[in-house]
CSV table of C-alpha atoms and ligand atoms in Angstrom, one decimal:
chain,number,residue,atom,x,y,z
A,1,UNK,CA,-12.6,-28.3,-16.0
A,2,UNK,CA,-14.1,-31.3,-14.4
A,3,UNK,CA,-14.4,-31.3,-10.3
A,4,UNK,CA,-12.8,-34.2,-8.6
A,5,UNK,CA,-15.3,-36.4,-6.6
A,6,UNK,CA,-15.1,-35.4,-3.3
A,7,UNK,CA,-16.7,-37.7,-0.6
A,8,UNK,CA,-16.4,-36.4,3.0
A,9,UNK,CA,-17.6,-39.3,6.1
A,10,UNK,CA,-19.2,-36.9,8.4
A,11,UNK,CA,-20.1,-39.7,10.4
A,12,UNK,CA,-17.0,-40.0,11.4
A,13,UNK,CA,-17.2,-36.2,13.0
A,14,UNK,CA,-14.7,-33.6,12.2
A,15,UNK,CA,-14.1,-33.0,15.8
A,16,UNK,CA,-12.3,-36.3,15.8
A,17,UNK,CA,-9.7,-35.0,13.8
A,18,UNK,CA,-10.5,-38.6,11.7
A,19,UNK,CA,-12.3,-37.4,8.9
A,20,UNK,CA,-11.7,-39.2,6.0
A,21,UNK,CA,-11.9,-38.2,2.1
A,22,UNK,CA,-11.5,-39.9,-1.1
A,23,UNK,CA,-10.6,-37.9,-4.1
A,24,UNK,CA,-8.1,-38.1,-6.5
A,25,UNK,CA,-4.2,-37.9,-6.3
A,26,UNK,CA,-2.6,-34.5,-8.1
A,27,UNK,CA,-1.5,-36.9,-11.3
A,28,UNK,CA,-5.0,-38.1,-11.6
A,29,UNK,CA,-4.5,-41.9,-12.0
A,30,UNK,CA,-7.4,-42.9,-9.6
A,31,UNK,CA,-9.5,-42.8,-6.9
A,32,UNK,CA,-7.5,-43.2,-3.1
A,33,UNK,CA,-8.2,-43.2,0.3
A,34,UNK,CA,-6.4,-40.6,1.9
A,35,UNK,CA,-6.4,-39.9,6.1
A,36,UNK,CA,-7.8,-36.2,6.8
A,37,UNK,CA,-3.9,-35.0,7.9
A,38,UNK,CA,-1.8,-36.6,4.6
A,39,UNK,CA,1.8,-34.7,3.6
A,40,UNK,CA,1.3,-32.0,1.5
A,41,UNK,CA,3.7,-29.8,0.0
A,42,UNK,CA,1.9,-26.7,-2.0
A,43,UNK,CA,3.5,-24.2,-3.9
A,44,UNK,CA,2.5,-20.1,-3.2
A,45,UNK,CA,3.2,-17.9,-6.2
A,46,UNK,CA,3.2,-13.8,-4.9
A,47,UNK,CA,3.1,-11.2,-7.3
A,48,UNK,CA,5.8,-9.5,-4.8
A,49,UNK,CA,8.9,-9.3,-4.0
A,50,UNK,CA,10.9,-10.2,-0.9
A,51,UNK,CA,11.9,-6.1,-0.7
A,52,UNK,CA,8.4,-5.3,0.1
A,53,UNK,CA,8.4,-7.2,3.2
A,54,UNK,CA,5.1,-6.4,4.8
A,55,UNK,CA,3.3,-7.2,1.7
A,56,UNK,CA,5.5,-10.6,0.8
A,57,UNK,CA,5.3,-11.5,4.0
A,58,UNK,CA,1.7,-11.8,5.0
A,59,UNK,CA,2.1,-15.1,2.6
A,60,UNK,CA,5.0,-16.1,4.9
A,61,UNK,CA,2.2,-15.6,7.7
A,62,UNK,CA,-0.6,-18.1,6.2
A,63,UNK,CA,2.4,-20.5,5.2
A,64,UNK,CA,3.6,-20.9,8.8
A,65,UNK,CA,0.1,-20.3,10.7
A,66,UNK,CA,-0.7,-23.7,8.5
A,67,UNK,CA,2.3,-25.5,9.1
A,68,UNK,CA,1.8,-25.2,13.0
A,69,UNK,CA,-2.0,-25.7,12.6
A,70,UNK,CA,-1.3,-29.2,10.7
A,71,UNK,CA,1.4,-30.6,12.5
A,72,UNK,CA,3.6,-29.8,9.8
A,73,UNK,CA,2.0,-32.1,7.5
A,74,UNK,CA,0.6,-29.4,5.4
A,75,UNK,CA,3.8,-27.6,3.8
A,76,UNK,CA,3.4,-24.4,1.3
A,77,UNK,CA,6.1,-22.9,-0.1
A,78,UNK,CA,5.9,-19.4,-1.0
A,79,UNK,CA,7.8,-18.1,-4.2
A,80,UNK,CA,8.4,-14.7,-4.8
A,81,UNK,CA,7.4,-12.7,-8.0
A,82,UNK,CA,9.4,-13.8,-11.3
A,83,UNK,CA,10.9,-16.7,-9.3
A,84,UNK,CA,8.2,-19.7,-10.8
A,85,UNK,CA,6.1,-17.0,-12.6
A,86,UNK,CA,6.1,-13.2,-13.3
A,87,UNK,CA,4.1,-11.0,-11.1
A,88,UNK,CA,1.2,-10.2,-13.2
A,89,UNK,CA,0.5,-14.0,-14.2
A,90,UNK,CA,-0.4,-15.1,-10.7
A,91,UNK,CA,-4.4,-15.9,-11.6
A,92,UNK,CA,-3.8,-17.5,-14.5
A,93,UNK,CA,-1.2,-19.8,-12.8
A,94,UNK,CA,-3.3,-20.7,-10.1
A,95,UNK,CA,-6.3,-21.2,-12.7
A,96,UNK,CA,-4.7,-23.8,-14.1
A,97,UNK,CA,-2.5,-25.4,-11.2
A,98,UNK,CA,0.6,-24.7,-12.2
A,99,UNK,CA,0.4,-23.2,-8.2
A,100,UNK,CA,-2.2,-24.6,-6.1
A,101,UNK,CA,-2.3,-20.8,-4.4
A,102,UNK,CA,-1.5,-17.1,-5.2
A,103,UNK,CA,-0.9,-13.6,-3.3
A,104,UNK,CA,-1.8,-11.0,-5.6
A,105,UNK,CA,-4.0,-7.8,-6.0
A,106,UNK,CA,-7.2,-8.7,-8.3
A,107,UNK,CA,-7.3,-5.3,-9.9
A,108,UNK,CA,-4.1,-6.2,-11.7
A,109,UNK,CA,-6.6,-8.3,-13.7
A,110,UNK,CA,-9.4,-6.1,-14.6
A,111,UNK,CA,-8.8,-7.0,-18.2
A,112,UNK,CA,-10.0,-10.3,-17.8
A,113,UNK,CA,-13.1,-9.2,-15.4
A,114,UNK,CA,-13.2,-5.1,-14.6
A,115,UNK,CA,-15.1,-6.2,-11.7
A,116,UNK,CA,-12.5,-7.6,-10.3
A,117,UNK,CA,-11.8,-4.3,-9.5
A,118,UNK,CA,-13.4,-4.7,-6.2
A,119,UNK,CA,-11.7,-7.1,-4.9
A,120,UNK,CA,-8.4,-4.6,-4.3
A,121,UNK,CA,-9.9,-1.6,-4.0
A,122,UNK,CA,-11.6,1.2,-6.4
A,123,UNK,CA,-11.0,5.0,-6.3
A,124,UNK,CA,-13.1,6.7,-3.9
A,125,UNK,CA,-13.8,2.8,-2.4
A,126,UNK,CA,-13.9,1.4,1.0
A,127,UNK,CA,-10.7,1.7,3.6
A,128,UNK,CA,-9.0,-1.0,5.1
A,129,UNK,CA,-11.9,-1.7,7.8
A,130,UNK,CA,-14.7,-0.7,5.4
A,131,UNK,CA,-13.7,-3.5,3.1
A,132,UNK,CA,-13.0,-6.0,5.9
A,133,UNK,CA,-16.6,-5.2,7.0
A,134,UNK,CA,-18.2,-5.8,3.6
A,135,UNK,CA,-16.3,-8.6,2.7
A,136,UNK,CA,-16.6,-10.8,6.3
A,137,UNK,CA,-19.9,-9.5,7.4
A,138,UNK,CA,-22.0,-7.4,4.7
A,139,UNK,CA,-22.2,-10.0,1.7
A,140,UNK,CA,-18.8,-8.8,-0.5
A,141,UNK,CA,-16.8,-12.2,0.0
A,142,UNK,CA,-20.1,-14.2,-1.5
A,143,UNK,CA,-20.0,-11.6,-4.3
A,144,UNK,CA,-16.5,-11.7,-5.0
A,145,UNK,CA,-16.8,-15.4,-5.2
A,146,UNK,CA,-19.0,-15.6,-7.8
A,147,UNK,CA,-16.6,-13.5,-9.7
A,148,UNK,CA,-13.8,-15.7,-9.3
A,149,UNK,CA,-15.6,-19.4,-9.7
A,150,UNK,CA,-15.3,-18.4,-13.4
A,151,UNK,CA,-11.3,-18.7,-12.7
A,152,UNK,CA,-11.7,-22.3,-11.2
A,153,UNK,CA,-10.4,-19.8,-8.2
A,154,UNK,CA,-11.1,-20.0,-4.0
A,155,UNK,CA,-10.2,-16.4,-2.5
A,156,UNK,CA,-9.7,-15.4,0.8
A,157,UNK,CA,-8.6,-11.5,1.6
A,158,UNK,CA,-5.1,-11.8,2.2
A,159,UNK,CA,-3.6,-8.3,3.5
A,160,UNK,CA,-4.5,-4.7,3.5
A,161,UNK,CA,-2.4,-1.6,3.2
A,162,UNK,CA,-4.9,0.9,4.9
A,163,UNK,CA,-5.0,4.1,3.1
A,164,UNK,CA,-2.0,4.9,0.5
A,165,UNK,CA,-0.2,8.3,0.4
A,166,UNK,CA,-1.4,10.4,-2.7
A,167,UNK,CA,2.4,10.5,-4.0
A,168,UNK,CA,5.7,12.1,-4.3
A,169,UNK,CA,5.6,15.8,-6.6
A,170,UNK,CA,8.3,18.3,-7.2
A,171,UNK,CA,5.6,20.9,-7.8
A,172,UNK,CA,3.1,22.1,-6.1
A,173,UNK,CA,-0.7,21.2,-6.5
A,174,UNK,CA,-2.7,24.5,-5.4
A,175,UNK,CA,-5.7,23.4,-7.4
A,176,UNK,CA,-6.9,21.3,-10.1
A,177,UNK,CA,-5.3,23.2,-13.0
A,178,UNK,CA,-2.2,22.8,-11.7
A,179,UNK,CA,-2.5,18.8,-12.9
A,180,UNK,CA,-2.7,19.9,-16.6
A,181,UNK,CA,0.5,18.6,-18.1
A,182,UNK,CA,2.0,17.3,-14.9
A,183,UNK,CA,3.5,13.9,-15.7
A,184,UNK,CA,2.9,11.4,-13.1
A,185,UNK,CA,3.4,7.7,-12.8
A,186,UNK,CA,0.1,6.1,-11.7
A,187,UNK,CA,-1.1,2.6,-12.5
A,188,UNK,CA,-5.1,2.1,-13.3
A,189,UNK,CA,-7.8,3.6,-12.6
A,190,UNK,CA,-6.0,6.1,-10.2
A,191,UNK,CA,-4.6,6.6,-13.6
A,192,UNK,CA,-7.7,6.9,-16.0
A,193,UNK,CA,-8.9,10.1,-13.9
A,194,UNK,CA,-5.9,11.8,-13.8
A,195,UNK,CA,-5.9,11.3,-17.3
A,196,UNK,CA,-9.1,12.7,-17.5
A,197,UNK,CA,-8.1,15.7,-15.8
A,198,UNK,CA,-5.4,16.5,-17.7
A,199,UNK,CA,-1.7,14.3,-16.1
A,200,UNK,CA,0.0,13.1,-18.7
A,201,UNK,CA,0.0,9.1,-16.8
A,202,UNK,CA,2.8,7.0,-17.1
A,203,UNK,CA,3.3,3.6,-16.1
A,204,UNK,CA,6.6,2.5,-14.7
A,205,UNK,CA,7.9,-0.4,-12.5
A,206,UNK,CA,8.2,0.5,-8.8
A,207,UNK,CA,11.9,-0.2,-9.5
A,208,UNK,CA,12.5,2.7,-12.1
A,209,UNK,CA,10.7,5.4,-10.5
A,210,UNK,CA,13.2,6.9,-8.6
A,211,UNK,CA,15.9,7.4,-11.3
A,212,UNK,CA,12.9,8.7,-13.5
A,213,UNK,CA,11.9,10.9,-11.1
A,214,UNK,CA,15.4,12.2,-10.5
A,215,UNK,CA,16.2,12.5,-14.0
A,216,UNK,CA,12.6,14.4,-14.3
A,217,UNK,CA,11.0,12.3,-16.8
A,218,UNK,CA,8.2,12.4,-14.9
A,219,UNK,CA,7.1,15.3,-12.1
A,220,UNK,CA,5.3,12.9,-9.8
A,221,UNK,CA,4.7,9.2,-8.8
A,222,UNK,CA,3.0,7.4,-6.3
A,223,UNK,CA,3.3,3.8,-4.9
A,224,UNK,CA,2.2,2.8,-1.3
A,225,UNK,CA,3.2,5.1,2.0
A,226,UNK,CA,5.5,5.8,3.7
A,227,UNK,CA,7.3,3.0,5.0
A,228,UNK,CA,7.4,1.5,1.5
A,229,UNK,CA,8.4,4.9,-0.3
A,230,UNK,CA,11.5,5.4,2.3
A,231,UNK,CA,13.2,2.3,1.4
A,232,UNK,CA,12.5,3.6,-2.3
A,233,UNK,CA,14.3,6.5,-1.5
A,234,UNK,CA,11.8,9.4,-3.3
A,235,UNK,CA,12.1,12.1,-0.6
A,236,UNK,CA,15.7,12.5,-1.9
A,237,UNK,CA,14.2,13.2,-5.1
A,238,UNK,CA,10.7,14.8,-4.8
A,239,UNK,CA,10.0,17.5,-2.6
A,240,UNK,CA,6.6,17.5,-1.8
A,241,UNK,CA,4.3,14.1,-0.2
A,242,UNK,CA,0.4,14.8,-1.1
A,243,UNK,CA,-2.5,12.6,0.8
A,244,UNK,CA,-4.5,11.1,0.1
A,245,UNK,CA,-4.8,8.5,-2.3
A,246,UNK,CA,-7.5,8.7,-2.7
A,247,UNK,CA,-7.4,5.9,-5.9
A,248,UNK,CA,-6.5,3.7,-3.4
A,249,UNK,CA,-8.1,4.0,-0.1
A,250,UNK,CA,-7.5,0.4,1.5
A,251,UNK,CA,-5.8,-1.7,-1.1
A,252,UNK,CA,-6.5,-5.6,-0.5
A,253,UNK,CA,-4.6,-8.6,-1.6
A,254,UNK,CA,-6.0,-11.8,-2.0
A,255,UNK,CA,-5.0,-15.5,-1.7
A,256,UNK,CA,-6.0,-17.4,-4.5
A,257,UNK,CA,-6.8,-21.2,-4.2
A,258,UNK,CA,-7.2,-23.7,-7.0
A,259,UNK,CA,-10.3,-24.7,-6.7
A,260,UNK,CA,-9.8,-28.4,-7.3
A,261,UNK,CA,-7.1,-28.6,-5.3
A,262,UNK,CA,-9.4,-26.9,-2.5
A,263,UNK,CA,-12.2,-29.2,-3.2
A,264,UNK,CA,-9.4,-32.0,-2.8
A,265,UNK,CA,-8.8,-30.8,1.3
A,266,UNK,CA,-10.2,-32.4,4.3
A,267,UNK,CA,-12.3,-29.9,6.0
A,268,UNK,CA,-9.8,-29.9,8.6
A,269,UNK,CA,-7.2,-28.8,6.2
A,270,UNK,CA,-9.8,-26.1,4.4
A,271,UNK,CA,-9.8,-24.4,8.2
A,272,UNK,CA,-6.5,-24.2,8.5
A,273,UNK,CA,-6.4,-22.6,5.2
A,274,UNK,CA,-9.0,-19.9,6.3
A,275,UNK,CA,-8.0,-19.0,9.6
A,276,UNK,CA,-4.5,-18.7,8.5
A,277,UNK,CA,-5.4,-16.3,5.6
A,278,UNK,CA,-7.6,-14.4,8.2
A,279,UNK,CA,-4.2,-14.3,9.8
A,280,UNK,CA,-2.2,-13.2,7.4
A,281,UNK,CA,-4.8,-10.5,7.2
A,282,UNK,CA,-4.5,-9.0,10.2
A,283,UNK,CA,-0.7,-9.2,10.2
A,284,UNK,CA,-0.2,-6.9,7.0
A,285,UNK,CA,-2.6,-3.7,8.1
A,286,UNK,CA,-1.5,-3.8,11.7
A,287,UNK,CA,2.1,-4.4,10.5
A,288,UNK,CA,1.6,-1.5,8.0
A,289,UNK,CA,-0.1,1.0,10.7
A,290,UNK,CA,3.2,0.0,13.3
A,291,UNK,CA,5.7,0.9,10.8
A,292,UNK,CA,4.2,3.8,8.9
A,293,UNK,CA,3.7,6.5,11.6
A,294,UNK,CA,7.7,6.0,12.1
A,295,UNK,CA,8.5,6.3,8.6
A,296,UNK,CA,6.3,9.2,8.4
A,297,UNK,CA,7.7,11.2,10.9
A,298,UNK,CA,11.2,10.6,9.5
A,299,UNK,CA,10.4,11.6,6.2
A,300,UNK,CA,8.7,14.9,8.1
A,301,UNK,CA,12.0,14.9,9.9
A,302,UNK,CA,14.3,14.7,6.6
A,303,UNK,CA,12.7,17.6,5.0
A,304,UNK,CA,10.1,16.1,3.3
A,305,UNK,CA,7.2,18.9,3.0
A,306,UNK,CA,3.7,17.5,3.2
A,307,UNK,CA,0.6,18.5,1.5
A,308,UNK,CA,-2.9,17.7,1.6
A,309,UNK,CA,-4.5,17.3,-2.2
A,310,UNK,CA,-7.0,21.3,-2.6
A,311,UNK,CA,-10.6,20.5,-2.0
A,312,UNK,CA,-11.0,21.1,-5.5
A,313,UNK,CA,-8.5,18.3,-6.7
A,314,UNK,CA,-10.4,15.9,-4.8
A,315,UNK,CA,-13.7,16.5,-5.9
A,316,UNK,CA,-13.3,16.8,-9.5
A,317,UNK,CA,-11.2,13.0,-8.7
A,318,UNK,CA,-14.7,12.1,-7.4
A,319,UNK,CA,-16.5,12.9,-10.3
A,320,UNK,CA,-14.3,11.2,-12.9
A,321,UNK,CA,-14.3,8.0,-10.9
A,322,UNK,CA,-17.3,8.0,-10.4
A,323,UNK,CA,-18.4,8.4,-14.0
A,324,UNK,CA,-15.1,5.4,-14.6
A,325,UNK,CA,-16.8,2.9,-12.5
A,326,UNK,CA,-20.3,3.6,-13.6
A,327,UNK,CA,-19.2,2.7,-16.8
A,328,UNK,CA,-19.1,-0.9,-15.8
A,329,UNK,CA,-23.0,-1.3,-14.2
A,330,UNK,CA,-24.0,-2.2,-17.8
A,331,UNK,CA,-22.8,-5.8,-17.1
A,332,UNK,CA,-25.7,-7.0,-14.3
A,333,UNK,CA,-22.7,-9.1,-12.2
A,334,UNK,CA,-20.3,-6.0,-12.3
A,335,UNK,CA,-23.5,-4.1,-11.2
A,336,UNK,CA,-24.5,-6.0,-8.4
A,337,UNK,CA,-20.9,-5.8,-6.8
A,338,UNK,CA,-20.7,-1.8,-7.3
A,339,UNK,CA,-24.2,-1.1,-5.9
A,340,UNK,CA,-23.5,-3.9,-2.9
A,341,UNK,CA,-20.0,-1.6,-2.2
A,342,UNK,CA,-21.5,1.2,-2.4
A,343,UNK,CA,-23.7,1.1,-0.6
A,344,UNK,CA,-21.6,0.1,2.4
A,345,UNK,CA,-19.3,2.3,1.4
A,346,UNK,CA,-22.2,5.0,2.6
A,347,UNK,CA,-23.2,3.6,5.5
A,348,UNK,CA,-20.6,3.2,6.9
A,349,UNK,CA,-18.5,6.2,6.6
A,350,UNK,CA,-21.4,8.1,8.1
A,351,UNK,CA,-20.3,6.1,11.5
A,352,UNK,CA,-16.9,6.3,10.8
A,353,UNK,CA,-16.9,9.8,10.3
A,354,UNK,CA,-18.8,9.7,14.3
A,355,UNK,CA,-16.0,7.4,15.7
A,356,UNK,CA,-12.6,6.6,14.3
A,357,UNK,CA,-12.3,9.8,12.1
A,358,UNK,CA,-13.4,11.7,15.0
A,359,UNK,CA,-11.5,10.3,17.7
A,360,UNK,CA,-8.4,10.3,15.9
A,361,UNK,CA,-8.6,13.9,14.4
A,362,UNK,CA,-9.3,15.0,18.2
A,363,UNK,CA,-6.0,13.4,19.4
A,364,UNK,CA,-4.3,14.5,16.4
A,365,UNK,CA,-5.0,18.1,17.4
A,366,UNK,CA,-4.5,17.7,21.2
B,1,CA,CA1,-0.4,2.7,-4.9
């Protein structure tokens, strides 16, 4: 797709607030002047649904940090999944400009790019901090970037969940054998290594679990933590709550721009965009870690009977996933991503495991 011209009069000096740009109008019919603060009303296509409120609403958050930031000028409307277009066909949307922006989780499009992978979060992968780390300050946003210029795409991390519960089970896990057979509903490549070691994987809509789960079609599920699993009401149908999940230690969500109609911003309107989205990323993991910890200790409360996944479980997780994503390195951009992640991964849980881990477990144990 051909780039608009985009002029910008630095002379003129952004501090001024009087930048001004000349690029095309959305229909294309020319070239116009346009003030840096014009009217703008974008629309914001989420792969979620208003139900899962902490998620849906970090879009909420960027929409309204960038209406107060422009004056009101600068107007994005945020539609919830299957309202404009279904959940899983937020990138292509936003390739093409159907939606000048998105709020969605890349790895729903691996198929397109398995990469892409790393932009949400990878089994055995980086936590919530880890990956705000690497993408900010150690190189991943550049990376991750490169990845999604192919798309016509501008991303901005747009939300974390921290680490996910391993799922809901009505039997118990005492060791690795005990997966053999066990049907469980888990998406990706959570799913691929249960496969591998022996779960017969299911995929179901977060919407159908629980009367699958009652019915016992399947033994097991997982979906987010706790706060999002009570409203789902699976601790009146599974007995036993297993962490961690481990396929999903810090899942991110993105906000995808069109790149033209990025390029077509003033710079003033570009920084609205990106401190809002830095926003809205701060809102969804501290949201999340304010409302878990009560859910959990409800759930604890009502019965619920947690377990931690056998040493054993874990590891031979570890080795499957790691032999999944290695799969991948044979493609030199996929490569470069995995080795930069990685690598940070390592790092940096040897201080984690020093401070935060540390800390915490003392307290925990006080
Ligand atoms: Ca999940």
């Amino acid at each position: 797709m051909k780039r608009r011209e985009f002029v910008r009069t630095a002379a003129l000096g952004s501090s001024a607030g009087l930048v001004l740009s000349s690029c095309a109008p959305q229909g294309g019919e020319g070239p116009a002047i346009q003030t840096e603060s014009p009217s703008l009303r974008w629309r914001l296509v989420s792969s979620f649904s208003r139900g899962l409120d902490t998620i849906f609403g970090a879009a909420e958050v960027l929409a309204e940090h960038v209406g107060h930031l422009t004056q009101g000028r600068f107007n994005i409307q945020v539609y919830p999944a299957g309202e404009l277009v279904p959940a899983f066909e937020v990138l292509e949307s936003v390739q093409k400009g159907t939606a000048q922006m998105g709020h969605t989780a890349s790895y729903y499009y691996v198929g397109k790019n398995p990469a892409l992978a790393f932009d949400t979060t990878v089994p055995f992968g980086l936590t919530a901090r880890q990956f705000n780390s690497w993408v900010y300050h150690g190189g991943g946003l550049e990376l991750l970037r490169a990845l999604f210029a192919d798309f016509n795409i501008m991303n901005f991390p747009g939300g974390n969940t921290g680490v996910q519960m391993g799922g809901w089970f009505n039997r118990e896990v005492g060791s690795v054998g005990d997966l053999r057979g066990l049907s469980m509903r888990i998406p990706g490549i959570g799913g691929r290594v249960m496969d591998r070691l022996g779960v017969t994987v299911q995929q179901i809509p977060g919407g159908e679990i629980y009367p699958a789960l009652e019915r016992g079609v399947i033994d097991a599920a997982e979906w987010v933590g706790p706060y999002d699993d009570e409203k789902l009401g699976f601790a009146q149908v599974a007995q036993y709550y297993y962490y961690p999940g481990w396929w999903e230690p810090g899942a991110n969500l993105s906000f995808y721009i069109n790149r033209d109609a990025w390029d077509g911003l003033s710079a003033h309107y570009q920084h609205a965009l990106e401190l809002a989205a830095a926003a809205a990323n701060q809102y969804m993991l501290s949201r999340y870690d304010a409302v878990n910890p009560a859910a959990f200790r409800r759930l604890v409360e009502g019965g619920t009977e947690v377990r931690a996944f056998p040493q054993d479980v874990m590891q031979a997780a570890q080795v499957q996933a790691e032999e999944l994503l290695q799969e991948g390195t044979d493609d030199p951009v996929y490569a470069q991503v995995y080795d930069s992640c990685m690598r940070w991964r390592e790092e940096s849980s040897a201080w984690f495991a020093t401070s935060e881990y540390a800390y915490t477990a003392y307290l925990h144990d006080l």
